Amino acid sequence: MKLRVLMDNHTEIDAYYLGEPAVSYWIEDEGQKFLFDTGYSDAFLKNAVAMGIDLTEAEAVLLSHSHNDHTGGLCSLLSLPFGRKPGIIACPDAVLPHELDGMDIGSPMQKAELEQAAELTLTKEPLWLTERLGFLGEIPREMPFDPEYAIGTVIRGGGQEQDFMRDDTALAYCGRDGLSIITGCSHAGICNMISYAKKVTGIRQVRSVLGGFHLFEPDERAKETIAFLKQERIPELYPCHCTSFQVRAALHAECPCGEIGVGMELEWHP
């Protein structure tokens, strides 16, 4: 499997692409191509053009969750000349309205619009995209130090309720050297994601974790997360996007982390 970073908060050194506080990855596996998240604006489209990537070749667009730094580019993406309706795969809550302090922080396109423009698949259950690449669906929150928390509200059935971001998910790849996990923001908790990915795939050894960990302060939750990751002995860690420098520095002191930025390429062998 090959992965190319189309959008992140940072770019690789001497890689002259656009960056923004957002996520988008291009993934190729077993002859199939997938787009994971669509950034905050249309900047990821410009990066894709500069990298020679044709996004209309995507088998499906995979959404990590609803927040607009991961879905903001959907309108621009779906205006491209696809030869057929592209697929979109997400957890059910990803297509509901989400608000924070009166502001819309969810997807610019909700369920009815997405059904018009794409072949929409909503699932809480894991879904295999290829023989080795899976969409994890809804992540159980099981780690006592990594419980669910709310950001704003979600509008469901005409009523507002606290948004515990149960639409937040990740991808798992079963490779030769172990399990690789690709996440957007890890609102579900990166440790919960790792634990669930092991259960879904049956693979115990984690080789690589890439994405945002949604940790901003070296607080107790961050310390417990770092202790968990150290115990896992993961050879490749790529924390980015919503992981602060302080947390990355503390993590790097215990578990060496790799550089990540727009333009970076990774490859994991089957």
PDB file of C-alpha atoms in Angstrom, residues 9-244:
ATOM      1  CA  ASN A   9      -0.618  21.564   8.929  1.00  0.00           C
ATOM      2  CA  HIS A  10       2.980  21.410   7.651  1.00  0.00           C
ATOM      3  CA  THR A  11       4.783  20.636   4.418  1.00  0.00           C
ATOM      4  CA  GLU A  12       7.954  18.657   3.993  1.00  0.00           C
ATOM      5  CA  ILE A  13      11.101  20.759   4.010  1.00  0.00           C
ATOM      6  CA  ASP A  14      11.794  22.032   0.473  1.00  0.00           C
ATOM      7  CA  ALA A  15       8.441  20.632  -0.731  1.00  0.00           C
ATOM      8  CA  TYR A  16       6.576  23.624  -2.133  1.00  0.00           C
ATOM      9  CA  TYR A  17       2.984  22.614  -1.599  1.00  0.00           C
ATOM     10  CA  LEU A  18       0.132  24.257   0.287  1.00  0.00           C
ATOM     11  CA  GLY A  19      -0.535  23.521   3.956  1.00  0.00           C
ATOM     12  CA  GLU A  20      -3.480  24.235   6.263  1.00  0.00           C
ATOM     13  CA  PRO A  21      -4.716  22.883   9.626  1.00  0.00           C
ATOM     14  CA  ALA A  22      -6.439  19.923   7.993  1.00  0.00           C
ATOM     15  CA  VAL A  23      -5.940  16.369   6.730  1.00  0.00           C
ATOM     16  CA  SER A  24      -6.098  14.616   3.362  1.00  0.00           C
ATOM     17  CA  TYR A  25      -4.305  11.431   2.262  1.00  0.00           C
ATOM     18  CA  TRP A  26      -4.173   9.624  -1.103  1.00  0.00           C
ATOM     19  CA  ILE A  27      -4.005   5.847  -0.725  1.00  0.00           C
ATOM     20  CA  GLU A  28      -3.325   3.153  -3.333  1.00  0.00           C
ATOM     21  CA  ASP A  29      -3.712  -0.554  -2.582  1.00  0.00           C
ATOM     22  CA  GLU A  30      -4.196  -3.615  -4.781  1.00  0.00           C
ATOM     23  CA  GLY A  31      -4.862  -1.483  -7.856  1.00  0.00           C
ATOM     24  CA  GLN A  32      -7.531   0.586  -6.095  1.00  0.00           C
ATOM     25  CA  LYS A  33      -7.279   4.243  -5.080  1.00  0.00           C
ATOM     26  CA  PHE A  34      -8.898   6.028  -2.154  1.00  0.00           C
ATOM     27  CA  LEU A  35      -9.018   9.567  -0.804  1.00  0.00           C
ATOM     28  CA  PHE A  36      -9.033   9.814   2.997  1.00  0.00           C
ATOM     29  CA  ASP A  37     -10.503  13.196   4.058  1.00  0.00           C
ATOM     30  CA  THR A  38     -10.746  16.365   1.997  1.00  0.00           C
ATOM     31  CA  GLY A  39      -9.024  19.073   4.024  1.00  0.00           C
ATOM     32  CA  TYR A  40     -10.557  22.422   4.986  1.00  0.00           C
ATOM     33  CA  SER A  41     -10.536  24.112   1.568  1.00  0.00           C
ATOM     34  CA  ASP A  42      -9.724  23.268  -2.048  1.00  0.00           C
ATOM     35  CA  ALA A  43      -5.979  23.459  -1.321  1.00  0.00           C
ATOM     36  CA  PHE A  44      -5.620  19.665  -1.316  1.00  0.00           C
ATOM     37  CA  LEU A  45      -6.882  19.656  -4.916  1.00  0.00           C
ATOM     38  CA  LYS A  46      -4.073  22.004  -5.928  1.00  0.00           C
ATOM     39  CA  ASN A  47      -1.537  19.820  -4.148  1.00  0.00           C
ATOM     40  CA  ALA A  48      -2.902  16.738  -5.918  1.00  0.00           C
ATOM     41  CA  VAL A  49      -2.478  18.437  -9.311  1.00  0.00           C
ATOM     42  CA  ALA A  50       1.087  19.445  -8.418  1.00  0.00           C
ATOM     43  CA  MET A  51       1.817  15.814  -7.427  1.00  0.00           C
ATOM     44  CA  GLY A  52       0.323  14.425 -10.640  1.00  0.00           C
ATOM     45  CA  ILE A  53      -2.552  12.697  -8.828  1.00  0.00           C
ATOM     46  CA  ASP A  54      -5.950  12.428 -10.553  1.00  0.00           C
ATOM     47  CA  LEU A  55      -8.515  12.436  -7.752  1.00  0.00           C
ATOM     48  CA  THR A  56     -11.297  11.356 -10.134  1.00  0.00           C
ATOM     49  CA  GLU A  57      -9.658   7.909 -10.134  1.00  0.00           C
ATOM     50  CA  ALA A  58     -10.658   7.387  -6.488  1.00  0.00           C
ATOM     51  CA  GLU A  59     -12.681   4.255  -5.877  1.00  0.00           C
ATOM     52  CA  ALA A  60     -14.161   5.995  -2.826  1.00  0.00           C
ATOM     53  CA  VAL A  61     -13.760   8.977  -0.540  1.00  0.00           C
ATOM     54  CA  LEU A  62     -13.294   7.865   3.084  1.00  0.00           C
ATOM     55  CA  LEU A  63     -14.243  10.319   5.839  1.00  0.00           C
ATOM     56  CA  SER A  64     -12.551  10.096   9.233  1.00  0.00           C
ATOM     57  CA  HIS A  65     -15.333  12.213  10.785  1.00  0.00           C
ATOM     58  CA  SER A  66     -17.568  15.203  10.116  1.00  0.00           C
ATOM     59  CA  HIS A  67     -15.468  18.201  11.211  1.00  0.00           C
ATOM     60  CA  ASN A  68     -14.852  20.759   8.500  1.00  0.00           C
ATOM     61  CA  ASP A  69     -11.059  20.510   8.607  1.00  0.00           C
ATOM     62  CA  HIS A  70     -11.612  16.989   7.211  1.00  0.00           C
ATOM     63  CA  THR A  71     -14.692  17.510   5.020  1.00  0.00           C
ATOM     64  CA  GLY A  72     -14.384  21.161   3.951  1.00  0.00           C
ATOM     65  CA  GLY A  73     -13.164  20.291   0.456  1.00  0.00           C
ATOM     66  CA  LEU A  74     -16.079  17.970  -0.390  1.00  0.00           C
ATOM     67  CA  CYS A  75     -17.937  20.511  -2.563  1.00  0.00           C
ATOM     68  CA  SER A  76     -14.815  21.280  -4.603  1.00  0.00           C
ATOM     69  CA  LEU A  77     -13.949  17.591  -4.908  1.00  0.00           C
ATOM     70  CA  LEU A  78     -17.408  16.545  -6.102  1.00  0.00           C
ATOM     71  CA  SER A  79     -17.408  19.291  -8.732  1.00  0.00           C
ATOM     72  CA  LEU A  80     -14.571  17.467 -10.522  1.00  0.00           C
ATOM     73  CA  PRO A  81     -15.452  15.565 -13.720  1.00  0.00           C
ATOM     74  CA  PHE A  82     -15.788  12.057 -12.278  1.00  0.00           C
ATOM     75  CA  GLY A  83     -16.692   9.481 -14.904  1.00  0.00           C
ATOM     76  CA  ARG A  84     -19.257   8.028 -12.497  1.00  0.00           C
ATOM     77  CA  LYS A  85     -20.677   8.869  -9.100  1.00  0.00           C
ATOM     78  CA  PRO A  86     -17.819   8.507  -6.618  1.00  0.00           C
ATOM     79  CA  GLY A  87     -18.339   6.463  -3.497  1.00  0.00           C
ATOM     80  CA  ILE A  88     -18.288   8.086  -0.060  1.00  0.00           C
ATOM     81  CA  ILE A  89     -17.858   5.945   3.040  1.00  0.00           C
ATOM     82  CA  ALA A  90     -18.397   7.319   6.543  1.00  0.00           C
ATOM     83  CA  CYS A  91     -19.952   6.596   9.914  1.00  0.00           C
ATOM     84  CA  PRO A  92     -23.641   7.648  10.101  1.00  0.00           C
ATOM     85  CA  ASP A  93     -23.156  10.723  12.325  1.00  0.00           C
ATOM     86  CA  ALA A  94     -20.670  12.209   9.843  1.00  0.00           C
ATOM     87  CA  VAL A  95     -23.529  13.441   7.636  1.00  0.00           C
ATOM     88  CA  LEU A  96     -25.505  15.129  10.434  1.00  0.00           C
ATOM     89  CA  PRO A  97     -25.202  18.855  11.303  1.00  0.00           C
ATOM     90  CA  HIS A  98     -22.568  19.655  13.947  1.00  0.00           C
ATOM     91  CA  GLU A  99     -22.283  22.964  15.797  1.00  0.00           C
ATOM     92  CA  LEU A 100     -19.961  24.628  18.299  1.00  0.00           C
ATOM     93  CA  ASP A 101     -20.865  27.934  19.975  1.00  0.00           C
ATOM     94  CA  GLY A 102     -23.425  28.615  17.265  1.00  0.00           C
ATOM     95  CA  MET A 103     -20.979  27.910  14.419  1.00  0.00           C
ATOM     96  CA  ASP A 104     -21.374  25.146  11.852  1.00  0.00           C
ATOM     97  CA  ILE A 105     -18.295  22.915  12.224  1.00  0.00           C
ATOM     98  CA  GLY A 106     -19.576  19.900  10.285  1.00  0.00           C
ATOM     99  CA  SER A 107     -19.485  18.816   6.684  1.00  0.00           C
ATOM    100  CA  PRO A 108     -20.569  21.455   4.137  1.00  0.00           C
ATOM    101  CA  MET A 109     -22.596  18.677   2.474  1.00  0.00           C
ATOM    102  CA  GLN A 110     -25.011  16.619   4.528  1.00  0.00           C
ATOM    103  CA  LYS A 111     -26.841  13.391   3.827  1.00  0.00           C
ATOM    104  CA  ALA A 112     -29.365  14.490   1.162  1.00  0.00           C
ATOM    105  CA  GLU A 113     -26.764  16.447  -0.827  1.00  0.00           C
ATOM    106  CA  LEU A 114     -24.209  13.658  -0.630  1.00  0.00           C
ATOM    107  CA  GLU A 115     -26.745  11.088  -1.817  1.00  0.00           C
ATOM    108  CA  GLN A 116     -27.387  13.276  -4.862  1.00  0.00           C
ATOM    109  CA  ALA A 117     -23.697  13.688  -5.708  1.00  0.00           C
ATOM    110  CA  ALA A 118     -22.234  10.318  -4.683  1.00  0.00           C
ATOM    111  CA  GLU A 119     -22.863   6.707  -3.796  1.00  0.00           C
ATOM    112  CA  LEU A 120     -23.084   7.100  -0.025  1.00  0.00           C
ATOM    113  CA  THR A 121     -22.289   4.213   2.332  1.00  0.00           C
ATOM    114  CA  LEU A 122     -22.841   4.814   6.049  1.00  0.00           C
ATOM    115  CA  THR A 123     -21.675   2.129   8.443  1.00  0.00           C
ATOM    116  CA  LYS A 124     -20.914   1.715  12.127  1.00  0.00           C
ATOM    117  CA  GLU A 125     -19.392  -1.677  11.376  1.00  0.00           C
ATOM    118  CA  PRO A 126     -15.927  -2.349   9.932  1.00  0.00           C
ATOM    119  CA  LEU A 127     -15.865  -2.476   6.138  1.00  0.00           C
ATOM    120  CA  TRP A 128     -13.083  -4.074   4.100  1.00  0.00           C
ATOM    121  CA  LEU A 129     -12.083  -1.902   1.139  1.00  0.00           C
ATOM    122  CA  THR A 130      -9.487  -4.311  -0.232  1.00  0.00           C
ATOM    123  CA  GLU A 131      -8.195  -7.640   1.053  1.00  0.00           C
ATOM    124  CA  ARG A 132      -5.876  -5.803   3.461  1.00  0.00           C
ATOM    125  CA  LEU A 133      -7.288  -2.282   3.924  1.00  0.00           C
ATOM    126  CA  GLY A 134     -10.263  -1.753   6.223  1.00  0.00           C
ATOM    127  CA  PHE A 135     -12.511   1.106   7.354  1.00  0.00           C
ATOM    128  CA  LEU A 136     -12.975   0.569  11.104  1.00  0.00           C
ATOM    129  CA  GLY A 137     -16.412   2.114  11.641  1.00  0.00           C
ATOM    130  CA  GLU A 138     -17.495   3.214  15.121  1.00  0.00           C
ATOM    131  CA  ILE A 139     -14.671   2.889  17.666  1.00  0.00           C
ATOM    132  CA  PRO A 140     -15.516   1.577  21.171  1.00  0.00           C
ATOM    133  CA  ARG A 141     -14.184   3.846  23.951  1.00  0.00           C
ATOM    134  CA  GLU A 142     -12.700   1.299  26.350  1.00  0.00           C
ATOM    135  CA  MET A 143      -9.474   2.753  27.766  1.00  0.00           C
ATOM    136  CA  PRO A 144     -10.148   4.224  31.234  1.00  0.00           C
ATOM    137  CA  PHE A 145      -7.686   7.089  30.621  1.00  0.00           C
ATOM    138  CA  ASP A 146      -9.112   7.821  27.160  1.00  0.00           C
ATOM    139  CA  PRO A 147     -12.876   8.276  27.721  1.00  0.00           C
ATOM    140  CA  GLU A 148     -15.279   9.963  25.349  1.00  0.00           C
ATOM    141  CA  TYR A 149     -15.658  13.734  25.520  1.00  0.00           C
ATOM    142  CA  ALA A 150     -17.958  16.166  23.742  1.00  0.00           C
ATOM    143  CA  ILE A 151     -17.165  18.975  21.313  1.00  0.00           C
ATOM    144  CA  GLY A 152     -20.240  21.073  20.595  1.00  0.00           C
ATOM    145  CA  THR A 153     -23.524  19.495  19.578  1.00  0.00           C
ATOM    146  CA  VAL A 154     -24.940  17.223  16.895  1.00  0.00           C
ATOM    147  CA  ILE A 155     -28.447  17.713  15.510  1.00  0.00           C
ATOM    148  CA  ARG A 156     -30.297  14.413  15.351  1.00  0.00           C
ATOM    149  CA  GLY A 157     -33.983  13.942  14.579  1.00  0.00           C
ATOM    150  CA  GLY A 158     -34.663  17.641  15.003  1.00  0.00           C
ATOM    151  CA  GLY A 159     -33.084  17.819  18.463  1.00  0.00           C
ATOM    152  CA  GLN A 160     -29.665  18.904  19.693  1.00  0.00           C
ATOM    153  CA  GLU A 161     -27.481  16.718  21.879  1.00  0.00           C
ATOM    154  CA  GLN A 162     -23.888  16.726  23.016  1.00  0.00           C
ATOM    155  CA  ASP A 163     -21.571  15.571  20.274  1.00  0.00           C
ATOM    156  CA  PHE A 164     -19.326  12.767  21.496  1.00  0.00           C
ATOM    157  CA  MET A 165     -18.011  12.356  17.924  1.00  0.00           C
ATOM    158  CA  ARG A 166     -19.034   8.739  17.556  1.00  0.00           C
ATOM    159  CA  ASP A 167     -18.484   9.187  13.825  1.00  0.00           C
ATOM    160  CA  ASP A 168     -14.716   9.444  14.407  1.00  0.00           C
ATOM    161  CA  THR A 169     -12.933   6.479  12.844  1.00  0.00           C
ATOM    162  CA  ALA A 170      -9.706   5.277  11.232  1.00  0.00           C
ATOM    163  CA  LEU A 171      -8.294   2.897   8.633  1.00  0.00           C
ATOM    164  CA  ALA A 172      -6.316  -0.277   9.296  1.00  0.00           C
ATOM    165  CA  TYR A 173      -3.882  -1.924   6.886  1.00  0.00           C
ATOM    166  CA  CYS A 174      -2.705  -5.505   7.390  1.00  0.00           C
ATOM    167  CA  GLY A 175       0.875  -5.579   6.141  1.00  0.00           C
ATOM    168  CA  ARG A 176       3.790  -7.988   6.118  1.00  0.00           C
ATOM    169  CA  ASP A 177       5.379  -6.404   9.199  1.00  0.00           C
ATOM    170  CA  GLY A 178       2.198  -5.808  11.163  1.00  0.00           C
ATOM    171  CA  LEU A 179      -0.737  -3.459  11.414  1.00  0.00           C
ATOM    172  CA  SER A 180      -0.709   0.148  10.183  1.00  0.00           C
ATOM    173  CA  ILE A 181      -3.349   2.606  11.407  1.00  0.00           C
ATOM    174  CA  ILE A 182      -4.297   5.836   9.629  1.00  0.00           C
ATOM    175  CA  THR A 183      -6.393   8.382  11.483  1.00  0.00           C
ATOM    176  CA  GLY A 184      -7.719  11.897  11.049  1.00  0.00           C
ATOM    177  CA  CYS A 185      -8.070  13.424  14.532  1.00  0.00           C
ATOM    178  CA  SER A 186      -8.428  10.437  16.904  1.00  0.00           C
ATOM    179  CA  HIS A 187     -11.326  11.987  18.816  1.00  0.00           C
ATOM    180  CA  ALA A 188     -12.189   8.381  19.670  1.00  0.00           C
ATOM    181  CA  GLY A 189      -8.755   8.098  21.315  1.00  0.00           C
ATOM    182  CA  ILE A 190      -5.687   6.803  19.511  1.00  0.00           C
ATOM    183  CA  CYS A 191      -5.263   4.035  22.101  1.00  0.00           C
ATOM    184  CA  ASN A 192      -8.892   2.960  21.672  1.00  0.00           C
ATOM    185  CA  MET A 193      -8.319   2.922  17.909  1.00  0.00           C
ATOM    186  CA  ILE A 194      -5.233   0.750  18.193  1.00  0.00           C
ATOM    187  CA  SER A 195      -6.993  -1.680  20.517  1.00  0.00           C
ATOM    188  CA  TYR A 196     -10.038  -1.948  18.243  1.00  0.00           C
ATOM    189  CA  ALA A 197      -7.947  -2.311  15.077  1.00  0.00           C
ATOM    190  CA  LYS A 198      -6.215  -5.286  16.678  1.00  0.00           C
ATOM    191  CA  LYS A 199      -9.581  -6.886  17.459  1.00  0.00           C
ATOM    192  CA  VAL A 200     -10.946  -6.299  13.962  1.00  0.00           C
ATOM    193  CA  THR A 201      -7.877  -7.567  12.123  1.00  0.00           C
ATOM    194  CA  GLY A 202      -6.630 -10.206  14.557  1.00  0.00           C
ATOM    195  CA  ILE A 203      -3.120  -8.755  14.230  1.00  0.00           C
ATOM    196  CA  ARG A 204      -1.284  -8.015  17.500  1.00  0.00           C
ATOM    197  CA  GLN A 205       1.844  -6.260  16.230  1.00  0.00           C
ATOM    198  CA  VAL A 206       1.364  -2.604  15.245  1.00  0.00           C
ATOM    199  CA  ARG A 207       3.959  -1.394  12.786  1.00  0.00           C
ATOM    200  CA  SER A 208       2.866   2.175  12.117  1.00  0.00           C
ATOM    201  CA  VAL A 209       0.429   4.872  13.264  1.00  0.00           C
ATOM    202  CA  LEU A 210      -0.110   8.041  11.237  1.00  0.00           C
ATOM    203  CA  GLY A 211      -2.440  10.991  11.827  1.00  0.00           C
ATOM    204  CA  GLY A 212      -3.690  13.476  14.379  1.00  0.00           C
ATOM    205  CA  PHE A 213      -3.804  12.344  18.032  1.00  0.00           C
ATOM    206  CA  HIS A 214      -5.859  15.340  19.272  1.00  0.00           C
ATOM    207  CA  LEU A 215      -3.536  15.976  22.210  1.00  0.00           C
ATOM    208  CA  PHE A 216      -2.612  19.566  23.012  1.00  0.00           C
ATOM    209  CA  GLU A 217      -1.160  19.595  26.529  1.00  0.00           C
ATOM    210  CA  PRO A 218       1.243  17.190  28.309  1.00  0.00           C
ATOM    211  CA  ASP A 219      -1.558  16.397  30.749  1.00  0.00           C
ATOM    212  CA  GLU A 220      -2.483  13.088  32.380  1.00  0.00           C
ATOM    213  CA  ARG A 221      -4.313  11.832  29.293  1.00  0.00           C
ATOM    214  CA  ALA A 222      -1.271  12.563  27.116  1.00  0.00           C
ATOM    215  CA  LYS A 223       1.063  10.893  29.626  1.00  0.00           C
ATOM    216  CA  GLU A 224      -1.099   7.758  29.735  1.00  0.00           C
ATOM    217  CA  THR A 225      -1.254   7.734  25.931  1.00  0.00           C
ATOM    218  CA  ILE A 226       2.525   7.994  25.662  1.00  0.00           C
ATOM    219  CA  ALA A 227       2.941   5.176  28.192  1.00  0.00           C
ATOM    220  CA  PHE A 228       0.549   3.006  26.155  1.00  0.00           C
ATOM    221  CA  LEU A 229       2.374   3.735  22.890  1.00  0.00           C
ATOM    222  CA  LYS A 230       5.744   3.012  24.502  1.00  0.00           C
ATOM    223  CA  GLN A 231       4.458  -0.347  25.730  1.00  0.00           C
ATOM    224  CA  GLU A 232       3.231  -1.173  22.225  1.00  0.00           C
ATOM    225  CA  ARG A 233       6.772  -0.760  20.804  1.00  0.00           C
ATOM    226  CA  ILE A 234       5.524   0.673  17.512  1.00  0.00           C
ATOM    227  CA  PRO A 235       8.439   1.178  15.080  1.00  0.00           C
ATOM    228  CA  GLU A 236       6.859   4.036  13.112  1.00  0.00           C
ATOM    229  CA  LEU A 237       4.887   6.864  14.714  1.00  0.00           C
ATOM    230  CA  TYR A 238       3.797   9.878  12.682  1.00  0.00           C
ATOM    231  CA  PRO A 239       1.751  12.186  14.956  1.00  0.00           C
ATOM    232  CA  CYS A 240       0.598  15.291  13.092  1.00  0.00           C
ATOM    233  CA  HIS A 241      -2.262  17.745  12.496  1.00  0.00           C
ATOM    234  CA  CYS A 242      -3.932  18.143  15.925  1.00  0.00           C
ATOM    235  CA  THR A 243      -0.942  16.984  17.990  1.00  0.00           C
ATOM    236  CA  SER A 244       0.903  19.880  19.635  1.00  0.00           C
TER     237      SER A 244
END
